[in-house]
mmCIF file of C-alpha atoms in Angstrom:
data_model
loop_
_atom_site.group_PDB
_atom_site.id
_atom_site.type_symbol
_atom_site.label_atom_id
_atom_site.label_comp_id
_atom_site.label_asym_id
_atom_site.label_seq_id
_atom_site.Cartn_x
_atom_site.Cartn_y
_atom_site.Cartn_z
ATOM 1 C CA MET A 82 9.230 29.184 -30.571
ATOM 2 C CA ARG A 83 13.087 29.520 -29.932
ATOM 3 C CA GLU A 84 12.516 30.767 -26.266
ATOM 4 C CA MET A 85 10.248 27.608 -25.557
ATOM 5 C CA ILE A 86 13.093 25.279 -26.911
ATOM 6 C CA ILE A 87 15.764 26.884 -24.926
ATOM 7 C CA ILE A 88 13.171 26.453 -21.858
ATOM 8 C CA ILE A 89 12.799 22.685 -22.810
ATOM 9 C CA ILE A 90 16.580 22.140 -23.179
ATOM 10 C CA SER A 91 17.624 23.944 -20.145
ATOM 11 C CA ALA A 92 15.078 21.952 -17.890
ATOM 12 C CA VAL A 93 15.984 18.687 -19.375
ATOM 13 C CA LEU A 94 19.999 18.955 -19.519
ATOM 14 C CA ILE A 95 21.214 21.868 -17.952
ATOM 15 C CA ASN A 96 18.924 21.821 -14.618
ATOM 16 C CA ASN A 97 18.079 18.483 -14.595
ATOM 17 C CA ILE A 98 15.165 18.185 -12.103
ATOM 18 C CA VAL A 99 16.772 15.282 -10.332
ATOM 19 C CA LEU A 100 20.384 15.437 -10.744
ATOM 20 C CA SER A 101 21.022 19.356 -10.005
ATOM 21 C CA GLN A 102 17.722 20.643 -8.451
ATOM 22 C CA PHE A 103 16.994 17.395 -5.941
ATOM 23 C CA LEU A 104 13.713 16.998 -6.582
ATOM 24 C CA GLY A 105 12.034 13.731 -6.959
ATOM 25 C CA ILE A 106 14.823 11.708 -5.060
ATOM 26 C CA CYS A 107 12.475 9.291 -3.507
ATOM 27 C CA PRO A 108 11.085 7.696 -6.811
ATOM 28 C CA PHE A 109 14.399 8.029 -8.455
ATOM 29 C CA LEU A 110 15.842 5.883 -5.668
ATOM 30 C CA GLY A 111 13.110 3.484 -5.309
ATOM 31 C CA VAL A 112 11.731 2.820 -8.787
ATOM 32 C CA SER A 113 14.926 2.520 -10.355
ATOM 33 C CA LYS A 114 15.711 -0.944 -9.690
ATOM 34 C CA ARG A 115 14.011 -2.359 -13.075
ATOM 35 C CA LEU A 116 14.185 -0.976 -16.601
ATOM 36 C CA SER A 117 10.719 -1.743 -17.312
ATOM 37 C CA SER A 118 9.221 0.066 -14.178
ATOM 38 C CA ALA A 119 11.526 3.107 -14.736
ATOM 39 C CA ILE A 120 9.937 3.557 -18.189
ATOM 40 C CA GLY A 121 6.446 3.314 -16.784
ATOM 41 C CA MET A 122 7.260 5.764 -13.741
ATOM 42 C CA GLY A 123 8.758 8.013 -16.227
ATOM 43 C CA VAL A 124 5.700 8.149 -18.395
ATOM 44 C CA ALA A 125 3.475 8.737 -15.781
ATOM 45 C CA VAL A 126 5.346 11.463 -14.509
ATOM 46 C CA ILE A 127 5.564 13.255 -17.892
ATOM 47 C CA PHE A 128 1.981 13.036 -18.130
ATOM 48 C CA VAL A 129 0.866 14.214 -14.405
ATOM 49 C CA LEU A 130 3.707 16.972 -14.279
ATOM 50 C CA THR A 131 2.535 18.513 -17.417
ATOM 51 C CA LEU A 132 -1.202 18.402 -16.469
ATOM 52 C CA SER A 133 -0.975 19.641 -12.870
ATOM 53 C CA SER A 134 1.332 22.374 -13.806
ATOM 54 C CA LEU A 135 -0.864 23.624 -16.425
ATOM 55 C CA ILE A 136 -3.808 23.512 -13.851
ATOM 56 C CA THR A 137 -1.795 24.794 -10.932
ATOM 57 C CA TRP A 138 -0.992 27.891 -13.110
ATOM 58 C CA ALA A 139 -4.661 28.622 -13.955
ATOM 59 C CA VAL A 140 -5.882 28.179 -10.354
ATOM 60 C CA GLN A 141 -2.922 30.370 -9.225
ATOM 61 C CA ILE A 142 -3.640 33.354 -11.817
ATOM 62 C CA PHE A 143 -7.459 32.841 -11.770
ATOM 63 C CA VAL A 144 -8.252 32.075 -8.097
ATOM 64 C CA LEU A 145 -5.656 32.657 -5.775
ATOM 65 C CA ASP A 146 -4.202 36.106 -7.535
ATOM 66 C CA LYS A 147 -7.740 37.549 -8.237
ATOM 67 C CA LEU A 148 -8.940 36.796 -4.571
ATOM 68 C CA GLY A 149 -5.546 38.103 -2.942
ATOM 69 C CA ILE A 150 -5.120 34.704 -1.195
ATOM 70 C CA GLY A 151 -1.579 33.782 -2.311
ATOM 71 C CA TYR A 152 -0.763 32.605 1.167
ATOM 72 C CA LEU A 153 -3.005 29.239 0.556
ATOM 73 C CA GLN A 154 -0.873 28.601 -2.523
ATOM 74 C CA THR A 155 0.656 25.253 -0.711
ATOM 75 C CA ILE A 156 -2.715 23.929 0.503
ATOM 76 C CA ALA A 157 -4.414 24.500 -2.956
ATOM 77 C CA PHE A 158 -1.762 23.075 -5.165
ATOM 78 C CA ILE A 159 -1.417 20.111 -3.395
ATOM 79 C CA LEU A 160 -5.292 19.464 -3.316
ATOM 80 C CA VAL A 161 -5.305 19.962 -6.917
ATOM 81 C CA ILE A 162 -2.457 17.430 -7.601
ATOM 82 C CA ALA A 163 -3.829 14.788 -5.158
ATOM 83 C CA ALA A 164 -7.366 15.167 -6.669
ATOM 84 C CA LEU A 165 -5.945 15.305 -10.502
ATOM 85 C CA VAL A 166 -4.033 12.170 -9.704
ATOM 86 C CA GLN A 167 -7.077 10.422 -8.293
ATOM 87 C CA PHE A 168 -9.215 11.670 -11.237
ATOM 88 C CA VAL A 169 -6.443 10.589 -13.992
ATOM 89 C CA GLU A 170 -6.417 7.133 -12.190
ATOM 90 C CA MET A 171 -10.272 6.757 -12.669
ATOM 91 C CA VAL A 172 -10.508 8.003 -16.108
ATOM 92 C CA MET A 173 -7.716 5.824 -17.066
ATOM 93 C CA LYS A 174 -9.309 2.584 -15.610
ATOM 94 C CA LYS A 175 -12.391 3.364 -17.392
ATOM 95 C CA ASN A 176 -11.367 4.329 -20.937
ATOM 96 C CA THR A 177 -7.887 3.033 -21.490
ATOM 97 C CA PRO A 178 -7.377 -0.640 -19.107
ATOM 98 C CA ASP A 179 -4.255 -1.324 -20.866
ATOM 99 C CA LEU A 180 -2.611 1.641 -20.025
ATOM 100 C CA TYR A 181 -4.155 1.877 -16.660
ATOM 101 C CA ASN A 182 -2.805 -1.691 -16.374
ATOM 102 C CA ALA A 183 0.911 -0.484 -17.122
ATOM 103 C CA LEU A 184 1.044 2.743 -15.383
ATOM 104 C CA GLY A 185 -1.790 2.464 -12.622
ATOM 105 C CA VAL A 186 0.494 1.138 -9.952
ATOM 106 C CA TYR A 187 2.766 4.007 -10.259
ATOM 107 C CA LEU A 188 -0.090 6.951 -10.096
ATOM 108 C CA PRO A 189 -0.576 7.108 -6.394
ATOM 109 C CA LEU A 190 3.145 7.365 -5.911
ATOM 110 C CA ILE A 191 3.072 10.494 -7.654
ATOM 111 C CA THR A 192 1.072 12.494 -5.440
ATOM 112 C CA THR A 193 3.857 12.621 -2.999
ATOM 113 C CA ASN A 194 6.674 12.887 -5.492
ATOM 114 C CA CYS A 195 7.764 16.212 -4.536
ATOM 115 C CA ALA A 196 8.745 16.954 -8.612
ATOM 116 C CA VAL A 197 5.256 17.748 -9.187
ATOM 117 C CA LEU A 198 4.646 20.142 -6.623
ATOM 118 C CA GLY A 199 7.958 21.640 -6.741
ATOM 119 C CA VAL A 200 7.885 22.388 -10.559
ATOM 120 C CA ALA A 201 4.236 23.532 -9.863
ATOM 121 C CA ILE A 202 5.679 26.272 -7.559
ATOM 122 C CA ILE A 203 8.783 26.996 -9.792
ATOM 123 C CA ASN A 204 6.417 27.975 -12.718
ATOM 124 C CA ILE A 205 4.843 30.499 -10.794
ATOM 125 C CA GLN A 206 8.061 32.005 -8.880
ATOM 126 C CA GLU A 207 9.510 32.393 -12.295
ATOM 127 C CA SER A 208 6.328 34.168 -13.640
ATOM 128 C CA TYR A 209 6.197 32.225 -16.657
ATOM 129 C CA THR A 210 3.333 32.515 -19.071
ATOM 130 C CA PHE A 211 1.101 29.621 -20.079
ATOM 131 C CA MET A 212 2.970 28.344 -23.111
ATOM 132 C CA GLN A 213 6.175 28.532 -21.084
ATOM 133 C CA THR A 214 4.458 26.625 -18.007
ATOM 134 C CA PHE A 215 3.846 23.968 -20.509
ATOM 135 C CA ALA A 216 7.433 24.065 -22.167
ATOM 136 C CA ASN A 217 9.121 24.168 -18.766
ATOM 137 C CA SER A 218 7.042 21.150 -17.141
ATOM 138 C CA LEU A 219 7.173 19.064 -20.319
ATOM 139 C CA GLY A 220 10.947 19.507 -20.235
ATOM 140 C CA ASN A 221 11.304 18.919 -16.615
ATOM 141 C CA GLY A 222 9.168 15.698 -17.169
ATOM 142 C CA ILE A 223 11.339 14.646 -19.817
ATOM 143 C CA GLY A 224 14.396 15.266 -17.805
ATOM 144 C CA PHE A 225 13.188 12.960 -14.874
ATOM 145 C CA THR A 226 12.251 10.130 -17.179
ATOM 146 C CA LEU A 227 15.768 10.451 -18.898
ATOM 147 C CA ALA A 228 17.704 10.559 -15.362
ATOM 148 C CA LEU A 229 15.279 7.599 -14.204
ATOM 149 C CA ILE A 230 15.901 5.337 -17.395
ATOM 150 C CA LEU A 231 19.720 5.973 -17.525
ATOM 151 C CA PHE A 232 19.913 5.423 -13.784
ATOM 152 C CA ALA A 233 18.037 2.083 -13.987
ATOM 153 C CA GLY A 234 19.947 0.854 -16.709
ATOM 154 C CA ILE A 235 23.217 1.317 -14.575
ATOM 155 C CA ARG A 236 21.534 -0.244 -11.720
ATOM 156 C CA GLU A 237 20.424 -3.583 -13.454
ATOM 157 C CA ARG A 238 24.203 -3.821 -14.471
ATOM 158 C CA LEU A 239 25.431 -3.209 -10.994
ATOM 159 C CA GLU A 240 23.151 -6.010 -9.515
ATOM 160 C CA ASP A 241 26.005 -8.607 -10.565
ATOM 161 C CA ALA A 242 28.671 -6.619 -9.643
ATOM 162 C CA ASP A 243 30.862 -7.861 -6.768
ATOM 163 C CA LEU A 244 30.635 -5.175 -4.054
ATOM 164 C CA PRO A 245 31.996 -4.703 -0.495
ATOM 165 C CA LYS A 246 28.670 -5.711 1.799
ATOM 166 C CA SER A 247 28.589 -2.346 3.325
ATOM 167 C CA MET A 248 28.552 -0.581 -0.095
ATOM 168 C CA SER A 249 25.682 -2.543 -1.782
ATOM 169 C CA GLY A 250 22.290 -1.190 -2.309
ATOM 170 C CA LEU A 251 21.700 2.367 -1.533
ATOM 171 C CA PRO A 252 25.489 3.673 -0.938
ATOM 172 C CA ILE A 253 26.466 2.651 -4.176
ATOM 173 C CA ALA A 254 23.581 3.776 -5.902
ATOM 174 C CA LEU A 255 24.023 7.337 -4.548
ATOM 175 C CA ILE A 256 27.557 7.153 -5.589
ATOM 176 C CA THR A 257 26.272 6.234 -9.244
ATOM 177 C CA ALA A 258 23.999 9.356 -9.044
ATOM 178 C CA ALA A 259 26.785 11.485 -8.146
ATOM 179 C CA LEU A 260 28.924 10.470 -10.966
ATOM 180 C CA MET A 261 25.859 11.017 -13.229
ATOM 181 C CA SER A 262 25.636 14.302 -11.892
ATOM 182 C CA ILE A 263 29.127 14.923 -12.547
ATOM 183 C CA SER A 264 28.488 14.000 -16.084
ATOM 184 C CA PHE A 265 25.188 16.487 -16.427
ATOM 185 C CA LEU A 266 27.578 19.294 -14.849
ATOM 186 C CA GLY A 267 29.286 18.961 -18.293
ATOM 187 C CA PHE A 268 26.098 20.420 -19.834
ATOM 188 C CA THR A 269 26.271 23.941 -18.121
ATOM 189 C CA GLY A 270 28.184 25.746 -20.978
ATOM 190 C CA LEU A 271 25.589 24.427 -23.578
ATOM 191 C CA LEU A 272 23.450 27.742 -23.912
ATOM 192 C CA MET B 201 10.361 6.336 30.805
ATOM 193 C CA SER B 202 8.380 5.149 27.862
ATOM 194 C CA LEU B 203 7.942 8.489 26.877
ATOM 195 C CA PHE B 204 11.748 9.001 26.473
ATOM 196 C CA LYS B 205 11.918 5.850 24.599
ATOM 197 C CA GLU B 206 9.592 7.415 21.906
ATOM 198 C CA PHE B 207 11.740 10.448 21.795
ATOM 199 C CA SER B 208 15.352 8.438 21.517
ATOM 200 C CA LYS B 209 14.217 5.971 19.062
ATOM 201 C CA GLY B 210 14.218 8.742 16.194
ATOM 202 C CA ILE B 211 17.778 9.954 17.031
ATOM 203 C CA ILE B 212 19.680 6.495 16.287
ATOM 204 C CA ARG B 213 17.656 3.548 16.037
ATOM 205 C CA GLU B 214 15.027 4.678 13.807
ATOM 206 C CA ASN B 215 16.931 7.649 12.532
ATOM 207 C CA PRO B 216 14.596 9.083 9.516
ATOM 208 C CA LEU B 217 17.453 9.796 6.921
ATOM 209 C CA PHE B 218 20.183 7.274 7.813
ATOM 210 C CA ARG B 219 18.054 4.233 9.088
ATOM 211 C CA LEU B 220 14.735 4.730 7.252
ATOM 212 C CA VAL B 221 16.203 6.728 3.932
ATOM 213 C CA LEU B 222 13.017 9.031 4.041
ATOM 214 C CA GLY B 223 13.132 12.724 3.208
ATOM 215 C CA THR B 224 16.567 12.621 0.951
ATOM 216 C CA CYS B 225 15.537 15.458 -1.400
ATOM 217 C CA PRO B 226 15.765 18.190 1.222
ATOM 218 C CA SER B 227 18.858 16.584 2.976
ATOM 219 C CA LEU B 228 20.646 16.712 -0.797
ATOM 220 C CA ALA B 229 19.609 20.214 -1.558
ATOM 221 C CA ILE B 230 20.169 22.531 1.343
ATOM 222 C CA THR B 231 22.950 20.857 2.723
ATOM 223 C CA THR B 232 25.510 23.337 1.234
ATOM 224 C CA SER B 233 26.053 24.862 4.601
ATOM 225 C CA VAL B 234 25.329 24.471 8.373
ATOM 226 C CA ASP B 235 22.872 27.183 8.601
ATOM 227 C CA ASN B 236 20.751 25.980 6.077
ATOM 228 C CA ALA B 237 20.749 22.233 7.384
ATOM 229 C CA LEU B 238 19.714 24.015 10.989
ATOM 230 C CA GLY B 239 17.275 26.409 9.645
ATOM 231 C CA MET B 240 15.559 23.441 7.603
ATOM 232 C CA GLY B 241 15.685 21.003 10.561
ATOM 233 C CA VAL B 242 14.180 23.606 12.854
ATOM 234 C CA ALA B 243 11.237 24.130 10.440
ATOM 235 C CA PHE B 244 10.811 20.550 9.892
ATOM 236 C CA THR B 245 10.454 19.635 13.515
ATOM 237 C CA GLY B 246 7.999 22.392 14.008
ATOM 238 C CA VAL B 247 5.790 21.092 11.390
ATOM 239 C CA LEU B 248 6.287 17.519 12.229
ATOM 240 C CA ILE B 249 5.376 18.160 16.047
ATOM 241 C CA ALA B 250 2.142 20.173 15.111
ATOM 242 C CA SER B 251 0.886 17.686 12.866
ATOM 243 C CA ASN B 252 1.577 14.675 14.625
ATOM 244 C CA MET B 253 -0.215 16.171 17.706
ATOM 245 C CA VAL B 254 -3.190 17.481 15.812
ATOM 246 C CA ILE B 255 -3.648 14.370 13.751
ATOM 247 C CA SER B 256 -3.181 12.331 16.943
ATOM 248 C CA ALA B 257 -5.977 14.460 18.713
ATOM 249 C CA LEU B 258 -8.140 14.176 15.875
ATOM 250 C CA ARG B 259 -7.532 10.548 15.004
ATOM 251 C CA LYS B 260 -11.044 9.197 16.305
ATOM 252 C CA ILE B 261 -12.728 11.831 14.413
ATOM 253 C CA ILE B 262 -11.119 11.493 10.891
ATOM 254 C CA PRO B 263 -13.165 8.631 9.000
ATOM 255 C CA ASP B 264 -10.578 5.977 7.872
ATOM 256 C CA SER B 265 -11.448 6.308 4.159
ATOM 257 C CA ILE B 266 -10.503 10.043 4.013
ATOM 258 C CA ARG B 267 -7.630 9.872 6.430
ATOM 259 C CA ILE B 268 -4.670 10.554 4.064
ATOM 260 C CA PRO B 269 -6.072 13.606 2.165
ATOM 261 C CA SER B 270 -7.198 15.083 5.812
ATOM 262 C CA TYR B 271 -3.595 14.402 7.020
ATOM 263 C CA ILE B 272 -1.931 16.238 3.779
ATOM 264 C CA VAL B 273 -4.554 18.982 4.326
ATOM 265 C CA ILE B 274 -3.321 19.414 8.006
ATOM 266 C CA ILE B 275 0.433 19.163 7.074
ATOM 267 C CA ALA B 276 0.139 21.742 4.378
ATOM 268 C CA ALA B 277 -1.789 24.250 6.964
ATOM 269 C CA PHE B 278 1.319 24.135 9.317
ATOM 270 C CA VAL B 279 3.810 24.401 6.628
ATOM 271 C CA SER B 280 2.164 27.436 5.431
ATOM 272 C CA VAL B 281 2.356 28.941 8.936
ATOM 273 C CA VAL B 282 6.022 27.930 9.308
ATOM 274 C CA ASP B 283 6.541 29.339 5.525
ATOM 275 C CA MET B 284 5.167 32.585 6.764
ATOM 276 C CA LEU B 285 6.918 33.012 10.020
ATOM 277 C CA LEU B 286 10.394 32.366 8.168
ATOM 278 C CA HIS B 287 9.387 34.978 5.948
ATOM 279 C CA ALA B 288 8.697 37.436 8.631
ATOM 280 C CA PHE B 289 11.791 36.533 10.998
ATOM 281 C CA SER B 290 14.510 35.292 9.058
ATOM 282 C CA PRO B 291 14.244 36.483 5.602
ATOM 283 C CA ASP B 292 18.142 35.143 4.963
ATOM 284 C CA ILE B 293 17.144 31.462 5.618
ATOM 285 C CA TYR B 294 13.952 31.953 4.198
ATOM 286 C CA GLU B 295 15.657 32.876 0.765
ATOM 287 C CA SER B 296 18.194 30.466 0.957
ATOM 288 C CA LEU B 297 15.927 27.315 1.501
ATOM 289 C CA GLY B 298 13.493 28.696 -1.150
ATOM 290 C CA ILE B 299 11.264 26.202 -2.736
ATOM 291 C CA PHE B 300 12.304 23.483 -0.078
ATOM 292 C CA ILE B 301 10.165 25.117 2.575
ATOM 293 C CA PRO B 302 6.783 24.527 0.769
ATOM 294 C CA LEU B 303 7.863 21.032 -0.133
ATOM 295 C CA ILE B 304 8.080 20.015 3.610
ATOM 296 C CA VAL B 305 4.472 19.081 2.751
ATOM 297 C CA VAL B 306 5.481 16.106 0.476
ATOM 298 C CA ASN B 307 8.101 15.092 2.790
ATOM 299 C CA CYS B 308 7.538 11.114 3.234
ATOM 300 C CA ILE B 309 8.541 11.491 6.944
ATOM 301 C CA ILE B 310 5.768 13.748 8.020
ATOM 302 C CA LEU B 311 3.143 11.621 6.368
ATOM 303 C CA GLY B 312 4.759 8.477 7.538
ATOM 304 C CA ARG B 313 4.858 9.299 10.925
ATOM 305 C CA ALA B 314 1.273 10.263 10.936
ATOM 306 C CA GLU B 315 0.214 6.909 9.314
ATOM 307 C CA ALA B 316 2.669 4.924 11.339
ATOM 308 C CA PHE B 317 2.384 6.578 14.744
ATOM 309 C CA ALA B 318 0.186 9.451 15.206
ATOM 310 C CA ASN B 319 -3.159 7.636 14.200
ATOM 311 C CA LYS B 320 -2.495 4.989 16.677
ATOM 312 C CA ASN B 321 -0.994 7.083 20.013
ATOM 313 C CA SER B 322 -2.421 9.732 21.889
ATOM 314 C CA VAL B 323 -1.323 13.279 22.148
ATOM 315 C CA LEU B 324 1.892 13.172 24.297
ATOM 316 C CA PRO B 325 3.327 10.245 22.786
ATOM 317 C CA SER B 326 2.922 11.609 19.271
ATOM 318 C CA PHE B 327 4.457 15.059 20.627
ATOM 319 C CA MET B 328 7.627 12.849 21.929
ATOM 320 C CA ASP B 329 7.863 10.901 18.671
ATOM 321 C CA GLY B 330 7.545 14.151 16.549
ATOM 322 C CA LEU B 331 10.679 15.666 18.698
ATOM 323 C CA GLY B 332 12.674 12.755 18.572
ATOM 324 C CA MET B 333 12.211 12.193 14.628
ATOM 325 C CA GLY B 334 12.682 15.888 14.298
ATOM 326 C CA VAL B 335 15.934 16.127 16.264
ATOM 327 C CA GLY B 336 17.197 13.133 14.740
ATOM 328 C CA TYR B 337 16.382 14.210 10.988
ATOM 329 C CA THR B 338 18.267 17.767 11.925
ATOM 330 C CA LEU B 339 21.034 15.738 13.633
ATOM 331 C CA ALA B 340 21.526 13.969 10.154
ATOM 332 C CA LEU B 341 21.169 17.413 8.107
ATOM 333 C CA THR B 342 23.858 18.792 10.260
ATOM 334 C CA ILE B 343 26.236 15.975 9.589
ATOM 335 C CA ILE B 344 25.828 16.016 6.178
ATOM 336 C CA ALA B 345 25.981 19.677 5.964
ATOM 337 C CA THR B 346 29.111 19.771 8.190
ATOM 338 C CA ILE B 347 30.995 17.585 5.881
ATOM 339 C CA ARG B 348 30.044 19.365 2.761
ATOM 340 C CA GLU B 349 30.874 22.859 4.123
ATOM 341 C CA VAL B 350 33.980 21.883 5.816
ATOM 342 C CA LEU B 351 35.368 20.195 2.762
ATOM 343 C CA GLY B 352 33.893 22.224 0.051
ATOM 344 C CA ALA B 353 34.264 25.795 1.385
ATOM 345 C CA GLY B 354 36.582 25.204 4.393
ATOM 346 C CA THR B 355 34.138 26.748 6.738
ATOM 347 C CA PHE B 356 31.828 25.716 9.733
ATOM 348 C CA LEU B 357 28.880 28.143 10.347
ATOM 349 C CA GLY B 358 30.490 30.761 8.370
ATOM 350 C CA TYR B 359 33.798 30.551 10.111
ATOM 351 C CA ALA B 360 37.061 29.374 8.306
ATOM 352 C CA VAL B 361 38.259 26.257 9.843
ATOM 353 C CA MET B 362 40.566 24.853 7.248
ATOM 354 C CA PRO B 363 44.168 25.995 6.925
ATOM 355 C CA VAL B 364 44.717 28.535 4.150
ATOM 356 C CA SER B 365 46.802 26.442 2.495
ATOM 357 C CA ALA B 366 44.239 23.586 1.991
ATOM 358 C CA PRO B 367 42.330 23.825 -1.009
ATOM 359 C CA SER B 368 38.765 23.474 -0.753
ATOM 360 C CA VAL B 369 36.851 20.759 -2.938
ATOM 361 C CA LEU B 370 34.395 22.747 -4.693
ATOM 362 C CA ILE B 371 32.756 19.702 -5.903
ATOM 363 C CA MET B 372 31.492 18.773 -2.463
ATOM 364 C CA ILE B 373 29.129 22.105 -2.460
ATOM 365 C CA LEU B 374 27.888 21.393 -6.066
ATOM 366 C CA PRO B 375 25.249 19.165 -6.788
ATOM 367 C CA PRO B 376 27.322 15.801 -7.306
ATOM 368 C CA GLY B 377 28.744 16.127 -3.775
ATOM 369 C CA ALA B 378 25.685 15.816 -2.089
ATOM 370 C CA PHE B 379 25.068 12.285 -3.519
ATOM 371 C CA LEU B 380 28.560 11.494 -2.662
ATOM 372 C CA THR B 381 28.518 12.534 0.749
ATOM 373 C CA LEU B 382 25.148 10.615 1.705
ATOM 374 C CA GLY B 383 26.382 7.571 -0.175
ATOM 375 C CA CYS B 384 29.543 7.795 1.754
ATOM 376 C CA THR B 385 27.788 8.328 4.975
ATOM 377 C CA LEU B 386 25.100 5.459 4.353
ATOM 378 C CA ALA B 387 28.002 3.033 3.646
ATOM 379 C CA PHE B 388 30.022 4.248 6.692
ATOM 380 C CA LEU B 389 26.930 3.244 8.984
ATOM 381 C CA ASN B 390 26.265 -0.030 7.052
ATOM 382 C CA MET B 391 29.994 -0.765 7.992
ATOM 383 C CA MET B 392 29.672 0.034 11.427
ATOM 384 C CA GLN B 393 26.840 -2.173 11.779
ATOM 385 C CA ASN B 394 28.051 -5.056 10.003
ATOM 386 C CA ARG B 395 31.099 -4.754 12.183
ATOM 387 C CA LYS B 396 28.855 -4.839 15.602
ATOM 388 C CA LYS B 397 26.808 -7.966 14.232
ATOM 389 C CA LEU B 398 30.091 -9.676 13.461
ATOM 390 C CA LYS B 399 31.231 -8.740 17.109
ATOM 391 C CA ASN B 400 28.126 -9.813 18.733
ATOM 392 C CA LYS B 401 28.683 -13.507 16.719
ATOM 393 C CA ARG B 402 32.048 -13.776 17.731
ATOM 394 C CA ASN B 403 31.149 -13.239 21.599
ATOM 395 C CA PRO B 404 27.841 -15.423 22.504
ATOM 396 C CA GLN B 405 28.046 -14.041 25.691
ATOM 397 C CA ILE B 406 27.148 -10.507 24.662
ATOM 398 C CA LYS B 407 24.343 -11.709 22.674
ATOM 399 C CA LEU B 408 23.085 -13.731 25.456
ATOM 400 C CA ASN B 409 23.314 -10.475 27.699
ATOM 401 C CA GLU B 410 21.307 -8.738 25.110
ATOM 402 C CA GLN B 411 18.626 -11.194 24.746
ATOM 403 C CA VAL B 412 18.440 -11.094 28.802
ATOM 404 C CA ALA B 413 17.957 -7.419 28.751
ATOM 405 C CA GLN B 414 15.696 -7.298 26.086
ATOM 406 C CA LEU B 415 13.327 -9.849 27.771
ATOM 407 C CA ALA B 416 13.862 -7.832 31.223
ATOM 408 C CA SER B 417 12.675 -4.745 29.351
ATOM 409 C CA SER B 418 9.555 -6.291 27.334
ATOM 410 C CA ASN B 419 8.239 -7.773 30.774
#
């Protein structure tokens, strides 16, 4: 239990997936203009990231390793993730239309979110057990959501700021991210 | 002539990183040294050219409704090939690029070029488009990596270039330096473009000349 808590804290704060591992930068820059859409995207990512990490872990252990075809890892994982996202979308549409209306638009974007594939591969590289995989992917999902929501909050304020013309838009967003990244560096000595 | 145009547009006018702001993840993560940037650029260009050519060759065979999954499988196959080649022939680069080699699969530039260019054009233009975009991306990565390596470690390609008395700015090779460098580079490019626009506005003659040139080239 103690070990799982350490994995989660380390994934959320110390090795934050966006601000220190640079995975999932595209949605981080793309979906952070409004706080409400940031929350929707964050929840969708936590859900898909955890589910896909567990399934790809099972695929790796029970299929790829058993058959000795580890070199197909990239193809197998991306197919599993793409199929899973499609499946989740269909199930949501049928059973929980409210949730689908809230998160539906973000789901297709997640297939090409490198955080999902990245975390799935990291779990295998670190040779985590099933529970450790669960903790790590949940922690990374929460870390992504935390960074995205904080960033969206700052960007909403920045919109009213009086900026030089060439700085407005992406450049100032990236510099904001740099400052956030510096503050997350402060967690390095936490554990 | 038009083939050369397909090549050259990726380098400045439609540079995938600086103009279209695609493929930002690797551009932030692996630009701590110029070595890594060049390695990533070559691997990326290889995958982009190969996938562009295959997709454009198969563009009449792949049904429209399942084209995205088909593209992803084609791209993933080439990424696996590049992954194994790098592992076998340059283990150092393979080590330092790490997880970002398999992640070329989800690099939006490759899927973007497949969707925007390769499935509408024949093989040779697709090859030139892939080459141009690849070279443009490599160039952008190298520029960012040069700034970060020279300021952060005081070296270029491993050779010391800064005077010994100049302190190295450690933050540039830490994660925040990546965001800072890309942000400032984009701001600088925006500034140059704004200045150019302003100049054109002041000199109507230049604008007129450009319009004439555009008309001439479109005919």
